[in-house]
Amino acid sequence: MSITPPSRDSSQVSPAEGADGEMRGGVHMTRSRELELLHETHNDIALALDMHAMLTVTSIDGTFLEVNDYFARATGYSPEHLIGSKFRMLTSDHHPPEFWNDFWETVKRGEVWQGEMCTRTADGGACWMYSTSVPMFDGHDTPQRFMNILNDITVVREAEAKIRKIAYTDPLTGLANRAAMIDQISGCDVDEETEACALITISLEDFQMLSDAFGYALGERLIEKAALRLQALDLKPDLLARTDSDVFGLVFHRVGGTPDEAADRAEVIANKIMAELNQGLILDGGATLQPAMRVGYGVSSQARKLGGAAVLNQADTARHRSLSSRGMQRPVRFSIEMMEEIQRSVNTVLDLRKAVTNREFRLHRQPIVDVDGEPISYELLLRWEHPERGLVPPNEFIPLAEQSGQILEIGDWVVEEACRNLAKRREDPHVRNLPLSINVSEYQLRVGSFVDRVRASLEKYDVRPSLLCVEVTETLLHVDIDRSIAQLEELRDLGVKISLDDFGTGFSSLSYLQRLPVHEVKIDRSFISALEHDDSQMKFVQGIVKLAHMLGLSTVAEGVENEAQFHRLRSMGTDSFQGYVFGKPEPI
Ligand code: C2E
Ligand code: CA
Ligand code: CA
C-alpha cells in the first residue's frame, strides 16, 4: 500500500501552477475531496499500523483508553476487559521497580520512551514487547495520554534464550560450561565484610591418558560418570560446571565468615569431593577407575570486582599446584604469592628474550679432580647477569627457558662458548688437554638440531671432539627416547664424551644404562651428602660404582663438600670428584 503525503493548502494552487498543483487523474481537486483523501490516508496508516503492530492509547495515569485486537490477543485479555483497566495489571516482575519508574517518568515528562518490556499475559505467561511510547499533549502543556506502538518480540527472546542456553551448556554432561561459570562468578555480590564467594576446581588427570590410549569415547565416559557423582553429592553449589575438558568447578556464592573461615569451609567441601571420587568411578564394562585428581580452591570477597575469569584462574592456579597422585591428594588453596610467582616467571621469560642479544650470560667453571685431587676436567655452569637482579643461578631460569623454548638459543651459545674456550686453552700447557663439560637439556636433544650445532662449533674453532663432554640427565628418557638416543649416538660417533648427570635420581636408570651411549655417570649430590650418617646410602653409592664399572663406565661423585666424603668415595673406587672442597664454580 502506498501512502500519499498530505497536501499543502491547495486552495491557493491554480491550474496554471502545473507541477506544484495536486493532480488526481488529471482533475483538480476540491477542498472537501482533499479532506476526504486525507482522512482516507490516515485510515490507511492506522490500518497499516493496526496490522503491523500492537497499539494502545493510555491515559497518563495508566488507564487503557484504546487497544487494538492484536494487542488484546497478545495479552490474552479481551479488548473490553482491557479498556478501563490499568496498565499495571500487565507489568511483570521481570523488571526491577526502577525500570518501571523510568518508563513512567519519561512519558510524563513528555518524552518518547523506547525499549523492551516483558508483560504478563492472562494465563500467567510472559510476552516480550518492543515498545515505542509516544506522549500525546491534546493541546495542553503536559501530556494527557500516550500511545504505545508495540511489537511482539517473544519469539526472538525465546530464540535468544535457547541460544544462550546452548552457549552456556556443556553438551556432554548437560552441566553449565566455562562461560556460564565466569558469568556466575562475575555476578557474585557479597558483603565484603562478612562473606566471600568460594570456588573449587577439580581436574581428572586420567582423562587425557584414557582418551589417548583408548579413544576419546572412554575419556568422555569418565567425565560423564564424574559429573553424575558430583551432582549426586548434593553439595548445593550455586553452580556446578564443566569448565574445561577434564575440569569441573563448583561455586558457592555467599560463604559466611572471614576469608579464612570461608576457605576452611571450602576445604571441607573439596575434601568431600575427593573422598567421593576416590571411591572409584565405575566405567562401562564394570572396570573401576580410581582417578588421579588435582583440586584447587580459592575464596574471594571481591569476585565481582575481579571478574569471573580472574577468580576462576586463581582456583585453577592453585589446582595446578596440587599433587596428582592417587588416593593421597590434598586440595590446595590459592594464595596471592602464587600469582606473584607466576608474574615473576613471566617477567623472567620476557627478560630472557633480551639476555642472549644483550650478552648477559656468563659461564663459570668448576674443577673435576682425580683420586689425587688433581683437576682432570672442568664443568661449565651457566650464570645470567641480570641488569637488575644480579647473578641469577640456573635453577631459577633454565626450567623457564625450557618451557618457553628459549633454551635452544641459550644452549647454542653455551656450545659456541665452550668451543671458543677450548680453542683459547690450546695456548696454556696446563689446561690444554683438560676437557670441558657442558650441560644439555633434554629439550635441546628432542627438538633442536643440537648435534649439527656441536659439529659446526667444533669445526669452526678446530677443536678435538674428545675435549668436549656433554652432560645429560635421565629426564631425556621421558619422551621420544629413540630420537634422544640417536642424537647421543651421533655425538659419540663424532668423538664427543657423554656423561649421565644426576645419576640415581630417576627411576629408569638401571634398565636404560645399557642402551645409552654414555662414558660416565655422575652420582647425584643428594647421595653424597647423606654418605656419612646413612649406611644404606653407602651401599647404594657402592652399588652404583660397581655397576658402572661392570658396564665399562667411569664414575664422578658430585657435591663433595669435605675430606671425609672424599676418602670414603675414594675407598669405594669412585674415579673422580667434584665439589666445593676442590673448588667452587668460578668465572672463567
Ligand atoms: P648440575 O649439572 O648438577 O650442576 C652441579 C650443581 O651443583 C651446580 O649448581 C654447582 O654449583 C653445584 N655444586 C657443585 N659443587 C657443589 C657442592 O660441593 N655442594 C653443593 N651444595 N653444590 C655444589 P648450579 O651451577 O647452580 O647449576 C644447577 C643446575 O643447572 C645444574 O646442575 C644443571 O642441571 C643446570 N645447568 C647449569 N648450567 C647449565 C647449562 O649451561 N645448560 C643447561 N641446560 N643446564 C645448566
Ligand atoms: Ca652437570
Ligand atoms: Ca648434577
XYZ file of C-alpha atoms and ligand atoms in Angstrom:
636
model
C 0.000 0.000 0.000
C 1.375 3.426 -0.901
C 0.751 6.365 1.342
C 0.194 9.705 -0.317
C 1.734 12.561 1.611
C -0.822 15.101 2.843
C -1.018 18.154 0.522
C -0.359 21.743 1.488
C -3.290 24.194 1.362
C -4.500 23.547 -2.217
C -6.958 26.426 -2.324
C -4.020 28.604 -3.313
C -2.920 26.316 -6.089
C -4.084 27.358 -9.541
C -4.257 25.006 -12.519
C -1.521 27.007 -14.184
C 0.903 26.149 -11.448
C 1.383 22.738 -13.028
C 3.822 20.523 -11.219
C 3.173 22.139 -7.828
C -0.529 21.636 -8.029
C -2.146 18.472 -6.684
C -3.416 16.330 -9.536
C -5.513 13.200 -9.340
C -6.307 11.521 -12.667
C -5.666 14.874 -14.349
C -8.561 16.546 -12.418
C -8.024 19.367 -9.919
C -9.456 18.530 -6.530
C -11.849 20.446 -4.419
C -11.036 21.202 -0.778
C -13.646 18.707 0.524
C -12.323 15.950 -1.716
C -8.894 16.661 -0.427
C -10.004 16.379 3.205
C -11.723 13.163 2.324
C -8.497 11.843 0.865
C -6.544 12.968 3.897
C -8.973 11.135 6.094
C -8.622 8.020 3.938
C -4.872 8.303 4.164
C -4.998 8.490 7.945
C -7.251 5.484 7.981
C -4.808 3.660 5.743
C -1.928 4.476 8.083
C -3.960 3.405 11.064
C -4.907 0.190 9.308
C -1.326 -0.490 8.335
C -0.150 0.171 11.872
C -3.004 -1.880 13.225
C -1.926 -4.862 11.150
C 1.724 -4.393 11.769
C 1.853 -3.501 15.444
C 0.019 -3.619 18.712
C -1.445 -0.291 19.617
C -2.748 1.165 22.811
C -3.717 4.587 23.940
C -3.405 5.073 27.656
C -4.252 7.971 29.883
C -1.323 9.492 31.664
C -2.389 7.781 34.888
C -2.055 4.424 33.117
C -5.654 3.521 32.250
C -6.195 1.868 28.877
C -8.382 4.077 26.716
C -7.987 2.189 23.446
C -6.364 -1.099 22.478
C -6.302 -2.879 19.123
C -7.182 -6.545 18.670
C -3.611 -7.502 18.043
C -2.601 -6.186 21.460
C -5.546 -7.802 23.193
C -4.739 -11.164 21.602
C -1.106 -10.974 22.726
C -2.116 -10.288 26.329
C -4.809 -12.957 26.403
C -7.472 -10.475 27.570
C -10.446 -9.200 25.581
C -10.378 -5.538 24.472
C -13.393 -4.923 26.683
C -11.558 -6.287 29.693
C -8.512 -4.177 28.997
C -10.214 -0.852 28.346
C -10.687 0.908 31.621
C -8.158 -1.331 33.342
C -4.761 -0.175 34.487
C -1.610 -0.776 32.515
C -0.192 -2.065 35.825
C -2.115 -5.333 35.511
C 0.283 -6.326 32.716
C 3.566 -5.396 34.317
C 5.604 -8.456 35.155
C 8.088 -8.701 37.963
C 10.772 -9.496 35.406
C 11.909 -5.892 35.622
C 13.021 -4.180 38.797
C 10.891 -1.244 40.080
C 13.477 1.232 38.728
C 12.676 0.070 35.219
C 9.012 1.000 35.531
C 9.820 4.225 37.345
C 11.998 5.245 34.432
C 9.227 4.372 31.990
C 6.567 6.458 33.736
C 8.840 9.393 34.426
C 9.889 9.552 30.764
C 6.375 9.633 29.312
C 5.132 12.015 31.997
C 7.986 14.352 31.140
C 6.619 14.308 27.591
C 9.476 12.335 26.098
C 9.353 9.240 23.932
C 10.285 6.006 25.713
C 11.667 3.129 23.691
C 12.706 -0.269 24.898
C 11.884 -3.896 25.528
C 9.378 -4.784 28.188
C 8.229 -8.094 29.490
C 4.465 -8.112 30.121
C 2.440 -10.679 31.981
C -0.291 -12.401 29.988
C -3.715 -13.518 31.256
C -2.522 -17.116 31.691
C 0.492 -16.024 33.747
C 2.920 -16.365 30.834
C 5.330 -13.760 29.561
C 5.039 -11.661 26.443
C 8.051 -9.630 25.336
C 7.239 -6.419 23.527
C 9.339 -3.735 21.960
C 7.546 -0.530 22.799
C 7.667 2.978 21.425
C 5.644 5.082 23.813
C 4.736 8.483 22.447
C 3.179 11.116 24.715
C 0.101 12.998 23.367
C -0.492 16.552 24.553
C -4.025 17.176 23.173
C -3.285 20.928 23.125
C -2.095 21.033 26.760
C 1.340 21.848 28.127
C 1.718 18.460 29.729
C 0.985 15.045 28.179
C -2.555 13.843 28.709
C -2.322 10.467 27.083
C 0.306 8.344 25.452
C 0.272 5.957 22.547
C 2.198 2.676 22.696
C 3.246 1.128 19.418
C 4.368 -2.348 20.336
C 5.990 -5.260 18.532
C 5.762 -8.784 19.845
C 9.349 -9.994 20.182
C 8.620 -13.062 22.308
C 9.800 -15.398 19.543
C 13.078 -13.517 19.267
C 13.502 -13.562 23.020
C 12.793 -17.289 23.208
C 15.288 -17.957 20.432
C 17.837 -15.860 22.271
C 17.203 -17.804 25.447
C 17.699 -21.054 23.558
C 20.947 -19.811 22.059
C 22.105 -18.624 25.449
C 21.304 -22.000 26.928
C 23.334 -23.728 24.230
C 26.182 -21.272 24.656
C 26.184 -21.851 28.416
C 25.775 -25.611 28.492
C 28.313 -28.378 28.201
C 26.779 -30.769 25.662
C 28.447 -33.870 27.134
C 27.310 -33.607 30.737
C 24.455 -31.135 30.443
C 26.171 -29.106 33.152
C 26.930 -25.429 32.783
C 30.124 -24.637 30.931
C 33.071 -22.322 31.455
C 31.318 -19.225 30.080
C 28.403 -19.806 32.439
C 30.779 -20.239 35.358
C 32.573 -16.995 34.570
C 29.256 -15.131 34.357
C 28.054 -16.727 37.540
C 31.138 -15.679 39.490
C 31.109 -12.188 37.984
C 27.586 -11.742 39.292
C 28.557 -12.859 42.761
C 27.619 -9.994 45.020
C 28.783 -10.440 48.586
C 29.044 -8.315 51.664
C 32.816 -7.870 51.676
C 32.968 -7.709 55.465
C 31.120 -10.878 56.301
C 31.016 -13.123 53.256
C 33.099 -14.494 50.433
C 32.473 -16.398 47.260
C 34.218 -19.777 47.184
C 35.270 -21.611 44.061
C 36.588 -25.162 43.834
C 38.007 -26.703 40.658
C 38.775 -30.382 40.188
C 40.619 -31.928 37.279
C 40.671 -35.604 36.410
C 44.195 -36.321 35.360
C 43.306 -39.582 33.636
C 41.072 -38.007 31.038
C 43.821 -37.243 28.566
C 45.581 -40.533 29.156
C 42.376 -42.566 28.676
C 41.454 -40.570 25.581
C 44.902 -41.006 24.095
C 45.184 -44.685 24.916
C 41.640 -45.958 24.411
C 39.926 -43.290 22.356
C 38.017 -40.168 23.134
C 34.815 -42.032 23.972
C 36.299 -43.665 27.056
C 37.644 -40.359 28.304
C 34.164 -38.929 27.849
C 32.576 -41.773 29.828
C 34.904 -40.919 32.687
C 33.800 -37.297 32.596
C 30.114 -38.277 32.485
C 30.462 -40.589 35.460
C 32.309 -37.978 37.449
C 29.645 -35.384 36.599
C 26.913 -37.688 37.884
C 28.803 -38.321 41.096
C 29.336 -34.634 41.674
C 25.632 -33.978 41.149
C 24.653 -36.846 43.431
C 26.844 -35.434 46.200
C 24.244 -32.705 46.540
C 26.599 -30.060 47.843
C 24.129 -27.364 46.775
C 26.571 -25.119 44.954
C 25.255 -22.033 43.196
C 26.661 -23.559 40.059
C 28.321 -26.799 39.098
C 30.050 -26.579 35.744
C 32.459 -28.366 33.490
C 34.939 -25.576 32.985
C 37.390 -27.408 30.734
C 37.697 -30.791 29.038
C 38.749 -32.525 32.263
C 37.897 -29.867 34.840
C 34.823 -29.321 36.993
C 34.102 -26.227 39.012
C 31.733 -25.504 41.889
C 30.946 -22.011 43.002
C 29.339 -21.105 46.312
C 28.199 -17.520 46.265
C 27.979 -16.444 49.829
C 30.018 -18.401 52.276
C 29.828 -16.604 55.591
C 32.708 -15.561 57.811
C 36.168 -14.169 57.261
C 38.001 -15.254 54.105
C 39.944 -17.775 56.189
C 36.767 -19.236 57.646
C 35.227 -19.386 54.180
C 38.384 -21.113 52.935
C 38.137 -23.689 55.735
C 34.608 -24.480 54.657
C 35.643 -24.691 51.026
C 38.383 -27.115 52.027
C 35.883 -29.327 53.819
C 33.765 -29.433 50.661
C 36.832 -30.078 48.496
C 37.772 -32.997 50.712
C 34.250 -34.394 50.452
C 34.500 -34.268 46.674
C 37.864 -36.013 46.699
C 36.650 -38.693 49.076
C 33.651 -39.319 46.835
C 35.646 -39.596 43.606
C 38.333 -41.613 45.357
C 35.813 -44.386 45.866
C 36.355 -45.004 42.181
C 34.376 -44.432 39.026
C 32.767 -47.492 37.542
C 33.176 -47.413 33.781
C 31.091 -49.336 31.262
C 32.056 -52.985 31.441
C 32.414 -52.818 35.211
C 36.009 -51.673 35.481
C 36.568 -49.312 38.389
C 38.937 -46.447 37.950
C 40.295 -44.591 40.910
C 41.029 -41.279 39.281
C 44.078 -39.149 39.916
C 42.843 -35.643 40.659
C 44.044 -32.182 41.275
C 41.892 -29.911 43.378
C 42.333 -26.208 43.924
C 40.135 -23.667 45.639
C 40.018 -20.003 46.303
C 37.810 -17.559 48.146
C 37.168 -14.002 47.170
C 35.120 -11.240 48.697
C 35.673 -9.171 45.562
C 34.649 -11.633 42.879
C 32.539 -9.026 41.146
C 35.340 -6.512 41.012
C 37.937 -9.054 39.916
C 35.693 -10.656 37.329
C 34.762 -14.311 36.952
C 37.666 -15.179 34.665
C 40.238 -13.927 37.178
C 38.674 -15.801 40.100
C 38.434 -18.986 38.052
C 42.040 -18.525 37.070
C 43.007 -18.296 40.743
C 41.401 -21.612 41.630
C 42.995 -23.174 38.553
C 46.396 -21.822 39.536
C 46.041 -23.439 42.947
C 44.838 -26.647 41.316
C 47.951 -26.869 39.170
C 49.985 -26.862 42.392
C 48.067 -29.735 43.840
C 49.788 -33.088 43.904
C 48.379 -35.534 41.472
C 48.779 -38.948 42.921
C 46.093 -41.481 43.569
C 44.453 -41.605 46.951
C 46.672 -39.101 48.724
C 45.804 -35.747 47.242
C 45.221 -32.598 49.169
C 43.300 -29.639 47.868
C 45.414 -26.513 47.514
C 44.213 -23.056 48.432
C 45.038 -20.160 46.174
C 47.332 -17.531 47.630
C 48.383 -14.218 46.179
C 52.019 -15.381 46.353
C 51.206 -17.887 43.619
C 50.250 -15.035 41.339
C 53.391 -13.139 42.242
C 55.441 -16.183 41.424
C 53.736 -16.509 38.064
C 54.298 -12.830 37.429
C 57.978 -13.267 38.275
C 58.177 -16.196 35.876
C 56.523 -14.182 33.132
C 58.979 -11.340 33.724
C 61.876 -13.770 33.682
C 60.749 -15.228 30.351
C 60.407 -11.711 28.907
C 63.849 -10.730 30.192
C 65.382 -13.956 28.871
C 64.423 -12.866 25.371
C 66.804 -9.962 25.588
C 69.504 -11.794 27.525
C 71.208 -13.507 24.592
C 71.350 -10.400 22.400
C 72.428 -8.250 25.349
C 75.215 -10.747 26.137
C 74.048 -11.228 29.704
C 75.113 -14.886 30.044
C 78.382 -15.955 31.653
C 79.989 -19.338 32.077
C 81.559 -20.367 35.348
C 83.774 -23.416 35.638
C 84.214 -25.942 38.412
C 87.078 -28.443 38.516
C 86.571 -32.192 38.450
C 89.516 -33.908 40.137
C 91.075 -37.372 40.195
C 91.880 -39.515 43.249
C 94.887 -37.293 43.971
C 92.774 -34.177 43.903
C 94.302 -33.018 40.611
C 91.957 -31.362 38.059
C 91.243 -33.613 35.117
C 88.428 -31.569 33.557
C 86.037 -28.680 34.231
C 82.282 -28.411 34.186
C 80.902 -25.223 32.691
C 77.944 -23.831 34.594
C 75.730 -21.131 33.219
C 75.068 -17.840 35.013
C 72.822 -14.983 33.994
C 73.975 -11.499 34.856
C 70.640 -9.791 35.038
C 70.864 -5.980 34.810
C 68.724 -5.548 37.962
C 68.678 -8.875 39.742
C 72.397 -9.544 39.599
C 73.761 -13.052 39.106
C 70.844 -15.432 38.604
C 71.531 -19.147 39.253
C 70.499 -21.593 36.500
C 67.792 -23.318 38.545
C 65.845 -20.054 38.501
C 65.779 -19.629 34.756
C 66.644 -22.899 32.988
C 63.267 -24.564 33.669
C 61.532 -21.450 32.297
C 63.855 -21.296 29.312
C 62.960 -24.922 28.642
C 59.238 -24.245 28.858
C 59.467 -21.242 26.570
C 61.845 -22.903 24.105
C 64.490 -20.229 24.678
C 66.856 -22.929 25.910
C 67.670 -23.716 22.264
C 69.219 -20.337 21.663
C 70.900 -20.294 25.060
C 72.204 -23.843 24.569
C 73.680 -22.915 21.203
C 75.507 -20.067 22.866
C 76.907 -22.442 25.519
C 78.214 -24.834 22.834
C 79.824 -21.983 20.944
C 81.419 -20.539 24.089
C 82.721 -23.934 25.207
C 84.409 -24.483 21.848
C 85.801 -20.947 21.807
C 87.271 -21.541 25.269
C 88.747 -24.871 24.274
C 90.456 -23.171 21.350
C 91.854 -20.451 23.613
C 93.130 -23.002 26.102
C 95.416 -24.514 23.484
C 97.955 -21.812 24.356
C 98.033 -22.840 28.045
C 100.037 -26.070 28.554
C 98.425 -26.675 32.000
C 94.882 -26.997 30.745
C 95.167 -27.637 27.032
C 94.373 -31.350 27.397
C 91.640 -30.996 30.018
C 88.103 -31.458 28.647
C 85.215 -29.089 29.329
C 81.759 -30.409 30.170
C 78.579 -28.617 29.210
C 75.059 -29.290 30.449
C 72.412 -30.066 27.866
C 68.677 -30.136 28.472
C 66.560 -32.973 27.254
C 64.573 -30.394 25.263
C 67.657 -29.478 23.230
C 68.125 -33.088 22.146
C 64.460 -33.638 21.477
C 63.660 -30.522 19.498
C 66.743 -28.726 18.278
C 69.491 -29.648 15.869
C 71.965 -29.955 18.703
C 74.389 -32.332 17.027
C 74.741 -30.094 13.965
C 75.479 -27.198 16.218
C 78.168 -29.118 18.095
C 79.749 -30.319 14.873
C 79.773 -26.805 13.393
C 81.301 -25.239 16.501
C 83.992 -27.916 16.830
C 84.938 -27.317 13.198
C 84.808 -23.546 13.464
C 87.284 -23.495 16.355
C 89.185 -26.550 15.172
C 88.708 -28.335 18.489
C 89.331 -32.023 19.156
C 85.869 -33.523 19.872
C 87.178 -35.618 22.760
C 87.829 -32.376 24.668
C 84.099 -31.719 24.826
C 81.864 -33.610 27.212
C 78.069 -33.356 27.146
C 76.177 -33.895 30.404
C 72.622 -35.165 30.025
C 70.130 -36.314 32.649
C 67.786 -39.245 32.730
C 64.832 -36.945 32.018
C 65.742 -37.367 28.360
C 64.289 -40.845 28.718
C 60.845 -39.462 29.489
C 59.765 -38.623 25.944
C 60.870 -39.679 22.495
C 63.678 -41.845 23.821
C 64.618 -43.076 20.368
C 65.347 -39.641 18.986
C 67.329 -38.656 22.064
C 69.387 -41.843 21.943
C 70.020 -41.393 18.209
C 71.302 -37.870 18.905
C 73.607 -39.129 21.640
C 74.931 -41.848 19.346
C 75.715 -39.257 16.708
C 77.610 -37.237 19.296
C 79.521 -40.289 20.444
C 80.395 -41.111 16.825
C 81.720 -37.559 16.464
C 84.074 -38.329 19.346
C 82.306 -36.205 21.963
C 82.159 -37.650 25.507
C 78.781 -38.191 27.161
C 78.125 -38.104 30.863
C 74.913 -39.129 32.633
C 74.250 -36.386 35.188
C 72.320 -36.594 38.478
C 72.517 -40.353 38.317
C 70.300 -42.222 40.757
C 67.520 -39.641 40.951
C 65.481 -41.125 38.098
C 63.661 -44.422 38.065
C 64.589 -45.865 34.725
C 68.328 -45.643 35.221
C 69.355 -49.252 35.521
C 67.391 -50.718 32.661
C 68.423 -47.960 30.283
C 72.002 -47.614 31.296
C 72.982 -50.284 28.797
C 71.109 -48.663 25.945
C 72.559 -45.207 26.447
C 75.825 -44.421 24.705
C 77.390 -42.810 27.785
C 81.011 -42.778 29.002
C 80.481 -41.923 32.638
C 77.864 -41.462 35.333
C 77.790 -38.577 37.781
C 76.437 -39.754 41.124
C 73.962 -37.185 42.349
C 74.845 -34.817 45.144
C 71.923 -35.982 47.289
C 73.567 -39.394 47.852
C 76.941 -37.903 48.655
C 75.670 -35.564 51.375
C 73.972 -38.485 53.154
C 77.044 -40.748 52.996
C 78.448 -40.055 56.452
C 75.456 -40.933 58.580
C 73.466 -43.310 56.427
C 74.708 -46.814 55.862
C 72.141 -47.664 53.235
C 73.289 -44.674 51.165
C 76.824 -46.008 51.460
C 75.710 -49.308 49.996
C 73.715 -47.575 47.306
C 76.671 -45.492 46.136
C 78.915 -48.533 46.316
C 76.388 -50.373 44.146
C 76.331 -47.599 41.542
C 80.110 -47.549 41.323
C 80.285 -51.328 40.880
C 77.503 -51.385 38.322
C 79.084 -48.562 36.339
C 82.437 -50.326 36.310
C 80.805 -53.560 35.203
C 79.365 -51.670 32.250
C 82.731 -50.114 31.499
C 81.717 -46.612 32.654
C 83.696 -44.311 34.886
C 82.165 -42.541 37.874
C 82.143 -38.971 39.148
C 80.869 -38.058 42.608
C 79.134 -34.676 42.637
C 78.851 -32.257 45.535
C 81.791 -33.479 47.570
C 82.000 -30.964 50.377
C 84.539 -32.387 52.809
C 87.568 -34.597 53.106
C 85.674 -37.384 54.897
C 83.309 -37.776 51.950
C 86.251 -37.701 49.566
C 88.062 -40.510 51.414
C 85.001 -42.679 51.626
C 84.224 -42.264 47.951
C 87.794 -42.937 47.021
C 87.835 -46.142 49.080
C 84.739 -47.297 47.203
C 86.560 -46.956 43.914
C 84.976 -43.745 42.630
C 87.093 -42.438 39.769
C 86.699 -38.679 40.017
C 85.196 -35.997 42.211
C 83.588 -32.601 42.037
C 82.535 -30.304 44.814
C 83.204 -27.277 46.940
C 86.074 -28.990 48.738
C 88.052 -28.920 45.469
C 86.792 -25.622 44.175
C 83.564 -23.712 43.747
C 82.330 -22.646 40.327
C 84.262 -19.509 39.330
C 84.166 -17.161 36.368
C 86.329 -18.381 33.537
P 74.331 -29.828 37.818
O 74.711 -30.107 36.421
O 74.061 -30.981 38.692
O 75.458 -28.901 38.382
C 76.003 -29.051 39.631
C 75.444 -28.046 40.569
O 75.902 -28.320 41.881
C 75.915 -26.630 40.244
O 74.861 -25.751 40.551
C 77.067 -26.456 41.203
O 77.303 -25.116 41.508
C 76.584 -27.208 42.388
N 77.670 -27.708 43.219
C 78.916 -28.028 42.827
N 79.612 -28.484 43.878
C 78.797 -28.446 44.954
C 78.966 -28.802 46.329
O 80.004 -29.247 46.794
N 77.885 -28.618 47.123
C 76.731 -28.135 46.669
N 75.722 -27.981 47.531
N 76.538 -27.798 45.370
C 77.581 -27.959 44.532
P 74.422 -24.666 39.555
O 75.625 -24.082 38.900
O 73.517 -23.781 40.285
O 73.642 -25.457 38.456
C 72.459 -26.045 38.728
C 71.964 -26.828 37.565
O 71.671 -26.004 36.459
C 72.991 -27.779 37.023
O 73.012 -28.892 37.821
C 72.481 -28.052 35.644
O 71.469 -29.026 35.664
C 71.833 -26.731 35.280
N 72.725 -26.016 34.374
C 73.834 -25.304 34.678
N 74.389 -24.803 33.551
C 73.634 -25.218 32.515
C 73.707 -25.046 31.086
O 74.604 -24.434 30.532
N 72.723 -25.625 30.344
C 71.735 -26.359 30.892
N 70.814 -26.893 30.105
N 71.640 -26.550 32.224
C 72.589 -25.995 33.034
Ca 76.032 -31.113 35.327
Ca 74.402 -32.999 38.655
